[in-house]
Amino acid sequence: MQQHTPDEHAAFLAGLPRAFSAASALVTDTAGRVLLVRCHNRAHYGPPGGVVEADESPARAAERELQEEVGLVLPAGRLLVVSWITGDGTTPTQMPGSQLVFDMGTVPAGTGVTLQPEEVVEAVWAQPADLLPLMGPLRAERIRAALDARDGGEVRVVTSTRAELNADTERFAAGAASRGERAPAGPGTP
């Protein structure tokens, strides 16, 4: 085995591609609806979630984000979806990334949530058939894949490019604007 100097090792590590990781929580209620949130920085809804911090596991990130965003304390169950977003990495908005969706269980219909007002504008419980008015088709595909994985027992892998995801965000925002809904400024998030 060839030994590398600390400088050679640091140069090797600096040259590796970078990607961010995010985790989200699939929570349903006994009426079959999916919990979705809309944050200040995006027009579309999505499951509670966010970036995995350096000192936590993806499952712990899903638990933390669920508690922070809607006040629910639920244990992360099994991994349902690995969503890989390709990107060229030339800018922060073009970074590749992974979104890991965890099964956080089913709660009674009527379960209330407590929003984190600094981040979350609103939360809704939506039937799976009603996702498209709330998000673009790529994000709806991710949620349907999570529901299918929950029912079928196998992890689903969903892949899209950063350009496809950005176009999905723009199409959704344009549709929201045509319906008279306010779309926030700023880049979309996975």
JSON list of C-alpha atoms in Angstrom, two decimals, residues 21-25 48-76 102 104 114 116 119-120:
[
{"chain": "A", "resi": 21, "resn": "SER", "atom": "CA", "xyz": [-27.66, 14.97, 2.25]},
{"chain": "A", "resi": 22, "resn": "ALA", "atom": "CA", "xyz": [-31.17, 15.71, 3.41]},
{"chain": "A", "resi": 23, "resn": "ALA", "atom": "CA", "xyz": [-33.74, 13.61, 5.24]},
{"chain": "A", "resi": 24, "resn": "SER", "atom": "CA", "xyz": [-37.49, 13.84, 5.35]},
{"chain": "A", "resi": 25, "resn": "ALA", "atom": "CA", "xyz": [-40.34, 12.25, 7.25]},
{"chain": "A", "resi": 48, "resn": "PRO", "atom": "CA", "xyz": [-41.11, 17.78, 6.79]},
{"chain": "A", "resi": 49, "resn": "GLY", "atom": "CA", "xyz": [-37.36, 17.51, 6.46]},
{"chain": "A", "resi": 50, "resn": "GLY", "atom": "CA", "xyz": [-34.06, 19.23, 5.89]},
{"chain": "A", "resi": 51, "resn": "VAL", "atom": "CA", "xyz": [-30.31, 18.96, 5.70]},
{"chain": "A", "resi": 52, "resn": "VAL", "atom": "CA", "xyz": [-28.53, 16.24, 7.67]},
{"chain": "A", "resi": 53, "resn": "GLU", "atom": "CA", "xyz": [-26.16, 17.92, 10.12]},
{"chain": "A", "resi": 54, "resn": "ALA", "atom": "CA", "xyz": [-22.55, 16.72, 10.29]},
{"chain": "A", "resi": 55, "resn": "ASP", "atom": "CA", "xyz": [-22.99, 15.15, 13.72]},
{"chain": "A", "resi": 56, "resn": "GLU", "atom": "CA", "xyz": [-26.22, 13.22, 13.14]},
{"chain": "A", "resi": 57, "resn": "SER", "atom": "CA", "xyz": [-27.52, 10.24, 11.22]},
{"chain": "A", "resi": 58, "resn": "PRO", "atom": "CA", "xyz": [-30.10, 10.73, 8.45]},
{"chain": "A", "resi": 59, "resn": "ALA", "atom": "CA", "xyz": [-32.75, 9.02, 10.60]},
{"chain": "A", "resi": 60, "resn": "ARG", "atom": "CA", "xyz": [-32.02, 11.40, 13.49]},
{"chain": "A", "resi": 61, "resn": "ALA", "atom": "CA", "xyz": [-32.20, 14.35, 11.06]},
{"chain": "A", "resi": 62, "resn": "ALA", "atom": "CA", "xyz": [-35.68, 13.24, 9.97]},
{"chain": "A", "resi": 63, "resn": "GLU", "atom": "CA", "xyz": [-36.78, 13.02, 13.62]},
{"chain": "A", "resi": 64, "resn": "ARG", "atom": "CA", "xyz": [-35.28, 16.44, 14.43]},
{"chain": "A", "resi": 65, "resn": "GLU", "atom": "CA", "xyz": [-36.77, 18.16, 11.40]},
{"chain": "A", "resi": 66, "resn": "LEU", "atom": "CA", "xyz": [-40.21, 16.67, 12.07]},
{"chain": "A", "resi": 67, "resn": "GLN", "atom": "CA", "xyz": [-40.12, 17.93, 15.65]},
{"chain": "A", "resi": 68, "resn": "GLU", "atom": "CA", "xyz": [-38.76, 21.36, 14.68]},
{"chain": "A", "resi": 69, "resn": "GLU", "atom": "CA", "xyz": [-41.11, 21.98, 11.76]},
{"chain": "A", "resi": 70, "resn": "VAL", "atom": "CA", "xyz": [-44.42, 20.59, 13.09]},
{"chain": "A", "resi": 71, "resn": "GLY", "atom": "CA", "xyz": [-43.86, 19.65, 16.72]},
{"chain": "A", "resi": 72, "resn": "LEU", "atom": "CA", "xyz": [-44.41, 15.91, 16.27]},
{"chain": "A", "resi": 73, "resn": "VAL", "atom": "CA", "xyz": [-42.06, 13.56, 18.12]},
{"chain": "A", "resi": 74, "resn": "LEU", "atom": "CA", "xyz": [-42.02, 10.26, 16.24]},
{"chain": "A", "resi": 75, "resn": "PRO", "atom": "CA", "xyz": [-39.24, 7.70, 15.84]},
{"chain": "A", "resi": 76, "resn": "ALA", "atom": "CA", "xyz": [-37.80, 7.19, 12.37]},
{"chain": "A", "resi": 102, "resn": "PHE", "atom": "CA", "xyz": [-38.04, 7.68, 6.35]},
{"chain": "A", "resi": 104, "resn": "MET", "atom": "CA", "xyz": [-42.39, 7.97, 10.56]},
{"chain": "A", "resi": 114, "resn": "THR", "atom": "CA", "xyz": [-47.34, 23.17, 15.93]},
{"chain": "A", "resi": 116, "resn": "GLN", "atom": "CA", "xyz": [-42.11, 26.59, 13.48]},
{"chain": "A", "resi": 119, "resn": "GLU", "atom": "CA", "xyz": [-39.42, 28.41, 8.69]},
{"chain": "A", "resi": 120, "resn": "VAL", "atom": "CA", "xyz": [-42.86, 26.90, 8.04]}
]
